Amino acid sequence: MKSFALGVTARRTLLGAGLALAAALPAARAQTGWRVEAVPFYDTTQALQGLYGHWGVPRAAAFATAAQALPPALRTLCAAPAAQADAALQGARAAWTGAMLAWEGLSGVAVGPVIARRSQRQIDFAPTRPHLIERAIKAQPQGAAAFERVGTPGKGLPALEWLLWTQPAAAGTPACGYAVEAALDVEREAVALRAAFDAAARTDWAAEDEQERSTQAMAEFINQWVGGIERLRWAHMEKPLRAAQGARAPDYPRAASGQTVAAWKAEWQAVRTLAVLPAGAATPAPGQALVPLETYLRGRGLNPLADRLLAATRSVDAAFTAMNQAGGPPPAAAVQQAARELAALKRLAEADIAPALEVSIGFSDADGD
C-alpha cells in the first residue's frame, strides 16, 4: 500500500486553515446561538436595569473621568513657558478630544439624566457663538453660579474647541483663564451626570409605585434611540452637507478639531450598542447585562423583525467603514450614503419596531439642538 506524505507547505496550509476555523467556531456559535437556544423573555424592568446599570453608568463614569482631566490640562497650558507652549497645547487638545468622545458615547442616545438635566444644551450647544465667548472672556466668570449667567453658545465643549483650535488661547491670557473655568463647568456637569446615572441604576423599576414610571422610561428610551439616529443623520451629517455652498466646506460638528468622523463614530456606537449584540457576545442574562433591542425583540418571539434590525445596523456599519477608508475630510458621497442607511434604520424603528413594542414615537424638547 502506498503511503502519502504531505509536503511542509501543504501541512502548514492545512494547519493554518484548521486554526482559523477553530477560532471562528466560537464566534459563529455565539452569533447564531439564538437559533438553537431559547432567548429568555425580558420584561421592562430587566431592560431598564440593563440600560441604566450596564450602559448609562459605565458611559457616564467614562465621561466624568475624561472631563476631570480637562481642567488640569488647561491649567498646564495657561502656565506653560514659551518653550513648552506647543506641547501643553497638544496636551490640552488631547484632553478635550477624550472628553468629547466620551460625551458623544453617552449623549448619542440621550436618556434619563441627560434629558432631565438638559445636558446637551448646557455643555454642547451648537453652533458656538464667538462673540459670546469673547464677552465671557472679558467678564471672567468663576464658579458654578457665575457660569449660569453665561449664554450656552459661549461655553461648553464647542467653546473649548474654539479656544483650543480656532483661536488658541495663549498662556497667561484672559482667554486661557476663561478656558480653565469653562473646563471646570464641563467637569461639574459630568460629575453630576455620573451621580445621576448611579442613582437611576439603583431604581427598583419592579416596585409597584414605579410601574407607571418604568413604562414611561421604556418609551423614552425607544424615542431617544430613534432621536439619536436622526440627530446623527440630519443635524450632524446631512444638514451641514446640504447647507454648504460652492467650494465652502460643510460646517460639520467638531470640524475645527478635525474630529468630525471620530465624533460620528462615537455617536453611532452609542446607537449601535443599544441596537444589537456585539459579534460573538453571549445572550445577556435577564437583569444582569444590557439587553439590546435585537435581543429584546427575539425574547418576544419577533425574530424576523430582529433580523431586519440586525441587517439595517450592518448596512450603517458598512457605510461608516467605507467613509473611514476614504481618509481625510469625509467625502460628500460617503456622508450621503451613511445618511441614507441611517434613514432606513430610522424608518424601520418608527414603522415596525416601535409599534411592535407598543411605543408611540414623539420627541421631547430636550432631544438636542
PDB file of N, CA and C in Angstrom, residues 16 33 58 62 77-78 90 104 112 128 150 154 157 160 162 174 176 212 233 262 301 321 324 330 337 348 363 369:
ATOM      1  N   GLY A  16      -2.917  25.991   9.259  1.00  0.00           N
ATOM      2  CA  GLY A  16      -3.407  27.364   9.383  1.00  0.00           C
ATOM      3  C   GLY A  16      -4.904  27.442   9.169  1.00  0.00           C
ATOM      4  N   GLY A  33     -26.449  31.617  18.297  1.00  0.00           N
ATOM      5  CA  GLY A  33     -26.951  30.912  19.462  1.00  0.00           C
ATOM      6  C   GLY A  33     -28.443  31.011  19.627  1.00  0.00           C
ATOM      7  N   PRO A  58     -21.557  52.980  33.115  1.00  0.00           N
ATOM      8  CA  PRO A  58     -20.154  52.995  32.670  1.00  0.00           C
ATOM      9  C   PRO A  58     -19.829  54.143  31.731  1.00  0.00           C
ATOM     10  N   ALA A  62     -17.152  57.083  32.434  1.00  0.00           N
ATOM     11  CA  ALA A  62     -16.065  57.368  31.494  1.00  0.00           C
ATOM     12  C   ALA A  62     -16.026  58.851  31.143  1.00  0.00           C
ATOM     13  N   LEU A  77      -1.528  74.348  30.293  1.00  0.00           N
ATOM     14  CA  LEU A  77      -1.390  75.221  29.129  1.00  0.00           C
ATOM     15  C   LEU A  77      -1.229  76.674  29.554  1.00  0.00           C
ATOM     16  N   CYS A  78      -2.047  77.106  30.481  1.00  0.00           N
ATOM     17  CA  CYS A  78      -2.047  78.514  30.877  1.00  0.00           C
ATOM     18  C   CYS A  78      -0.779  78.913  31.626  1.00  0.00           C
ATOM     19  N   GLN A  90      -0.956  70.760  22.810  1.00  0.00           N
ATOM     20  CA  GLN A  90      -1.307  69.423  22.327  1.00  0.00           C
ATOM     21  C   GLN A  90      -1.905  68.579  23.448  1.00  0.00           C
ATOM     22  N   GLU A 104     -19.850  62.031  23.536  1.00  0.00           N
ATOM     23  CA  GLU A 104     -20.631  61.517  22.408  1.00  0.00           C
ATOM     24  C   GLU A 104     -21.104  60.099  22.692  1.00  0.00           C
ATOM     25  N   GLY A 112     -32.702  59.538  30.353  1.00  0.00           N
ATOM     26  CA  GLY A 112     -32.680  59.794  31.790  1.00  0.00           C
ATOM     27  C   GLY A 112     -32.042  61.110  32.179  1.00  0.00           C
ATOM     28  N   THR A 128     -21.434  77.207  18.288  1.00  0.00           N
ATOM     29  CA  THR A 128     -20.910  78.129  19.291  1.00  0.00           C
ATOM     30  C   THR A 128     -20.911  79.546  18.724  1.00  0.00           C
ATOM     31  N   VAL A 150     -23.661  82.720  31.904  1.00  0.00           N
ATOM     32  CA  VAL A 150     -23.001  82.704  30.598  1.00  0.00           C
ATOM     33  C   VAL A 150     -23.925  82.013  29.602  1.00  0.00           C
ATOM     34  N   GLY A 154     -21.783  80.172  24.402  1.00  0.00           N
ATOM     35  CA  GLY A 154     -20.458  80.696  24.694  1.00  0.00           C
ATOM     36  C   GLY A 154     -19.674  79.846  25.668  1.00  0.00           C
ATOM     37  N   LEU A 157     -18.240  72.311  25.516  1.00  0.00           N
ATOM     38  CA  LEU A 157     -17.233  71.687  24.665  1.00  0.00           C
ATOM     39  C   LEU A 157     -16.990  72.443  23.364  1.00  0.00           C
ATOM     40  N   LEU A 160     -14.756  75.420  24.093  1.00  0.00           N
ATOM     41  CA  LEU A 160     -13.388  74.977  24.356  1.00  0.00           C
ATOM     42  C   LEU A 160     -12.681  74.576  23.062  1.00  0.00           C
ATOM     43  N   TRP A 162     -13.170  75.959  20.200  1.00  0.00           N
ATOM     44  CA  TRP A 162     -12.824  77.248  19.590  1.00  0.00           C
ATOM     45  C   TRP A 162     -11.573  77.832  20.244  1.00  0.00           C
ATOM     46  N   PRO A 174      -6.298  86.292  29.432  1.00  0.00           N
ATOM     47  CA  PRO A 174      -7.675  86.120  29.922  1.00  0.00           C
ATOM     48  C   PRO A 174      -8.409  84.981  29.216  1.00  0.00           C
ATOM     49  N   CYS A 176      -7.171  82.190  28.226  1.00  0.00           N
ATOM     50  CA  CYS A 176      -6.756  80.922  28.832  1.00  0.00           C
ATOM     51  C   CYS A 176      -7.426  80.742  30.194  1.00  0.00           C
ATOM     52  N   GLU A 212     -45.734  52.941  36.530  1.00  0.00           N
ATOM     53  CA  GLU A 212     -46.014  53.965  35.517  1.00  0.00           C
ATOM     54  C   GLU A 212     -44.724  54.607  35.023  1.00  0.00           C
ATOM     55  N   ARG A 233     -27.960  61.577  11.784  1.00  0.00           N
ATOM     56  CA  ARG A 233     -28.200  61.624  10.340  1.00  0.00           C
ATOM     57  C   ARG A 233     -28.396  63.038   9.829  1.00  0.00           C
ATOM     58  N   ALA A 262     -14.569  60.935  13.859  1.00  0.00           N
ATOM     59  CA  ALA A 262     -14.432  60.240  15.145  1.00  0.00           C
ATOM     60  C   ALA A 262     -15.649  60.479  16.021  1.00  0.00           C
ATOM     61  N   GLY A 301     -40.192  36.697  20.671  1.00  0.00           N
ATOM     62  CA  GLY A 301     -40.566  35.887  19.518  1.00  0.00           C
ATOM     63  C   GLY A 301     -40.605  36.645  18.210  1.00  0.00           C
ATOM     64  N   THR A 321     -17.610  52.217   7.521  1.00  0.00           N
ATOM     65  CA  THR A 321     -16.340  51.602   7.145  1.00  0.00           C
ATOM     66  C   THR A 321     -15.820  52.197   5.849  1.00  0.00           C
ATOM     67  N   ASN A 324     -14.407  55.631   6.481  1.00  0.00           N
ATOM     68  CA  ASN A 324     -13.094  55.581   7.126  1.00  0.00           C
ATOM     69  C   ASN A 324     -11.991  55.287   6.119  1.00  0.00           C
ATOM     70  N   PRO A 330     -14.439  63.826   5.339  1.00  0.00           N
ATOM     71  CA  PRO A 330     -15.393  62.849   4.801  1.00  0.00           C
ATOM     72  C   PRO A 330     -15.931  63.275   3.441  1.00  0.00           C
ATOM     73  N   GLN A 337     -24.270  58.425   1.708  1.00  0.00           N
ATOM     74  CA  GLN A 337     -24.597  57.004   1.831  1.00  0.00           C
ATOM     75  C   GLN A 337     -24.870  56.627   3.277  1.00  0.00           C
ATOM     76  N   LEU A 348     -37.314  51.880   9.830  1.00  0.00           N
ATOM     77  CA  LEU A 348     -37.623  50.575  10.416  1.00  0.00           C
ATOM     78  C   LEU A 348     -38.051  50.735  11.869  1.00  0.00           C
ATOM     79  N   PHE A 363     -41.006  63.335  20.082  1.00  0.00           N
ATOM     80  CA  PHE A 363     -39.743  63.811  20.629  1.00  0.00           C
ATOM     81  C   PHE A 363     -39.952  64.860  21.694  1.00  0.00           C
ATOM     82  N   ASP A 369     -30.024  70.231  20.078  1.00  0.00           N
ATOM     83  CA  ASP A 369     -30.178  71.472  19.341  1.00  0.00           C
ATOM     84  C   ASP A 369     -29.683  71.302  17.918  1.00  0.00           C
TER      85      ASP A 369
END
